[in-house]
Coordinates of C-alpha atoms in Angstrom, one line a residue:
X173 CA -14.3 -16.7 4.9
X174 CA -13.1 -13.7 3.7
X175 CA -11.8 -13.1 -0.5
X176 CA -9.9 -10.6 -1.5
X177 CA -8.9 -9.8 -4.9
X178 CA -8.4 -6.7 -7.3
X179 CA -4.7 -6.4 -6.4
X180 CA -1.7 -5.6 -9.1
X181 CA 1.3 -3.9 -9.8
X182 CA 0.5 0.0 -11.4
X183 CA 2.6 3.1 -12.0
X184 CA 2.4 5.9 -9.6
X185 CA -0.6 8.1 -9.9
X186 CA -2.8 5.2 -11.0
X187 CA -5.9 3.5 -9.6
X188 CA -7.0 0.1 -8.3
X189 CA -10.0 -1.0 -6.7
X190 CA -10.2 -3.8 -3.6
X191 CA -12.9 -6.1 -2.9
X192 CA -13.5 -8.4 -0.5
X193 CA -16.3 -11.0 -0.2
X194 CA -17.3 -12.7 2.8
X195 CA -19.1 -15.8 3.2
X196 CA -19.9 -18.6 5.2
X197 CA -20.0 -17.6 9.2
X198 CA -19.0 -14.1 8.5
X199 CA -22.4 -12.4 8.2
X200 CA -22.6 -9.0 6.9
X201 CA -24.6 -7.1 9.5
X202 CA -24.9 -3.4 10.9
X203 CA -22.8 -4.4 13.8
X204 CA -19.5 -5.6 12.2
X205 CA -16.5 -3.4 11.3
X206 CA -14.9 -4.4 8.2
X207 CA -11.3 -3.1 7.4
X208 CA -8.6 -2.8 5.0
X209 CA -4.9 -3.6 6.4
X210 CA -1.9 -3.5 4.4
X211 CA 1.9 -4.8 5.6
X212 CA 4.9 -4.1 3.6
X213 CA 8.2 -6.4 3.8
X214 CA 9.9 -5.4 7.1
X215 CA 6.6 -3.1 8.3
X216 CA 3.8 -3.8 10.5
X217 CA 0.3 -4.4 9.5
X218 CA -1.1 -0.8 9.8
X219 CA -5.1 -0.2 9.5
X220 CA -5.7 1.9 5.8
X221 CA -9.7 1.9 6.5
X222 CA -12.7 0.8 8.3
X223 CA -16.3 0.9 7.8
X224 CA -19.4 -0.2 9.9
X225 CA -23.2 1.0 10.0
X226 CA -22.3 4.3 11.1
X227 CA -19.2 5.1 10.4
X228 CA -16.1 5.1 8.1
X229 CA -12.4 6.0 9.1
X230 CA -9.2 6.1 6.9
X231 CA -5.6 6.7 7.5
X232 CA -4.8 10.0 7.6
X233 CA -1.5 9.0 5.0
X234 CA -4.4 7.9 2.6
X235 CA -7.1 10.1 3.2
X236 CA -8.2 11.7 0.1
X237 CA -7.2 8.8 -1.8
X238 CA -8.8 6.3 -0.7
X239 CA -12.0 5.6 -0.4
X240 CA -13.8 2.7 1.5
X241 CA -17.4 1.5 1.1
X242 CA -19.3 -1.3 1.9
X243 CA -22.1 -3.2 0.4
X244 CA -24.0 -4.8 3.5
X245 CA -26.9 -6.7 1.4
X246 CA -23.9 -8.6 -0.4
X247 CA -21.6 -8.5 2.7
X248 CA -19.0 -6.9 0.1
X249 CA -15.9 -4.3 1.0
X250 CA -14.3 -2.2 -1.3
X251 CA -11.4 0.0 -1.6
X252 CA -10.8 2.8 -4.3
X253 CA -7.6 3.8 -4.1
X254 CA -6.9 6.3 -6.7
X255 CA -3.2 8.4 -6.8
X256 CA -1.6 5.3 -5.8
X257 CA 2.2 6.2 -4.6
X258 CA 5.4 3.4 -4.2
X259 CA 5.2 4.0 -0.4
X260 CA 1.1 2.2 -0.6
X261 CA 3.1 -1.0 -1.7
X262 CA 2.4 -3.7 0.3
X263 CA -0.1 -6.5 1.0
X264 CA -3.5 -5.6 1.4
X265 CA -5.8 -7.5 4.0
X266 CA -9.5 -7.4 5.0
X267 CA -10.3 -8.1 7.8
X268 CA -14.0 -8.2 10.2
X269 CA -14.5 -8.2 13.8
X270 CA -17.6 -8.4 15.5
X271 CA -18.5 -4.8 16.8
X272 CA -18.3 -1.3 15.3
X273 CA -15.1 0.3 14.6
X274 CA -15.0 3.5 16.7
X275 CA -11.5 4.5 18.1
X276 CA -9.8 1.2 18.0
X277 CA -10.4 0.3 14.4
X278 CA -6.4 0.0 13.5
X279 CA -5.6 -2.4 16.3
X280 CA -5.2 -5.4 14.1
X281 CA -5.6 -7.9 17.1
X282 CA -9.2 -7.2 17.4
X283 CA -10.2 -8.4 14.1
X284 CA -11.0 -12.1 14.1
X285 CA -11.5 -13.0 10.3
X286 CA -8.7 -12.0 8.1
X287 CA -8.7 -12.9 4.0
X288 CA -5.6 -14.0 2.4
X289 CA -4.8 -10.7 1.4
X290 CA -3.9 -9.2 -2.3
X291 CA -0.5 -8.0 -3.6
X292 CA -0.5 -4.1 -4.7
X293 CA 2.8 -2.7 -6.3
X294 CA 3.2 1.0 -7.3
X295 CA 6.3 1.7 -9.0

């Protein structure tokens, strides 16, 4: 099971900060990639950021501005996302599959355990 929650609706220029929990037969380990997704209305899912043991990788739209982390002893994935802008709108997803990220973190099909997901608005 994946949790998400820190979502809300800011002003551009703000900040907000994800997490995501997982529990039960999600465990956190070395070898898993955790990632953000986010969707707006009408958009595809689109990867924001992934992180594993080695590695982390962020969309080039938010790079800069977002930061990812993960906390591997609480099996626990943040966001930061600071100089939020209207176009970051959307819902925000985490998601874990069960290998390391590398070049193929933002294909959204390879990720077998997806949270609920948490509403950001930037107006």
């Amino acid at each position: 099971q994946l949790v998400e929650s820190g979502g809300g609706s800011v002003q551009a220029g703000e900040s907000l900060r994800l997490s995501c929990v997982a529990s039960g037969n999600i465990q956190g380990g070395y070898d898993l990639c955790m990632a953000w997704f986010r969707q707006a209305p009408g958009k595809e899912r689109e990867g924001v950021a992934a992180a594993d043991s080695g590695e982390s990788v962020t969309l080039d739209a938010v790079k800069g501005r977002f930061t990812i982390s993960r906390d591997n002893a609480e099996t626990t994935l943040y966001l930061q996302m600071d100089s939020l802008k209207p176009e970051d709108t959307g819902m925000y997803y985490c998601a874990v599959r069960a290998w390391l990220c590398g070049a193929t973190w933002f294909r959204h099909i390879q990720y077998e355990y997806w949270g609920q997901g948490t509403q950001v608005t930037v107006s």
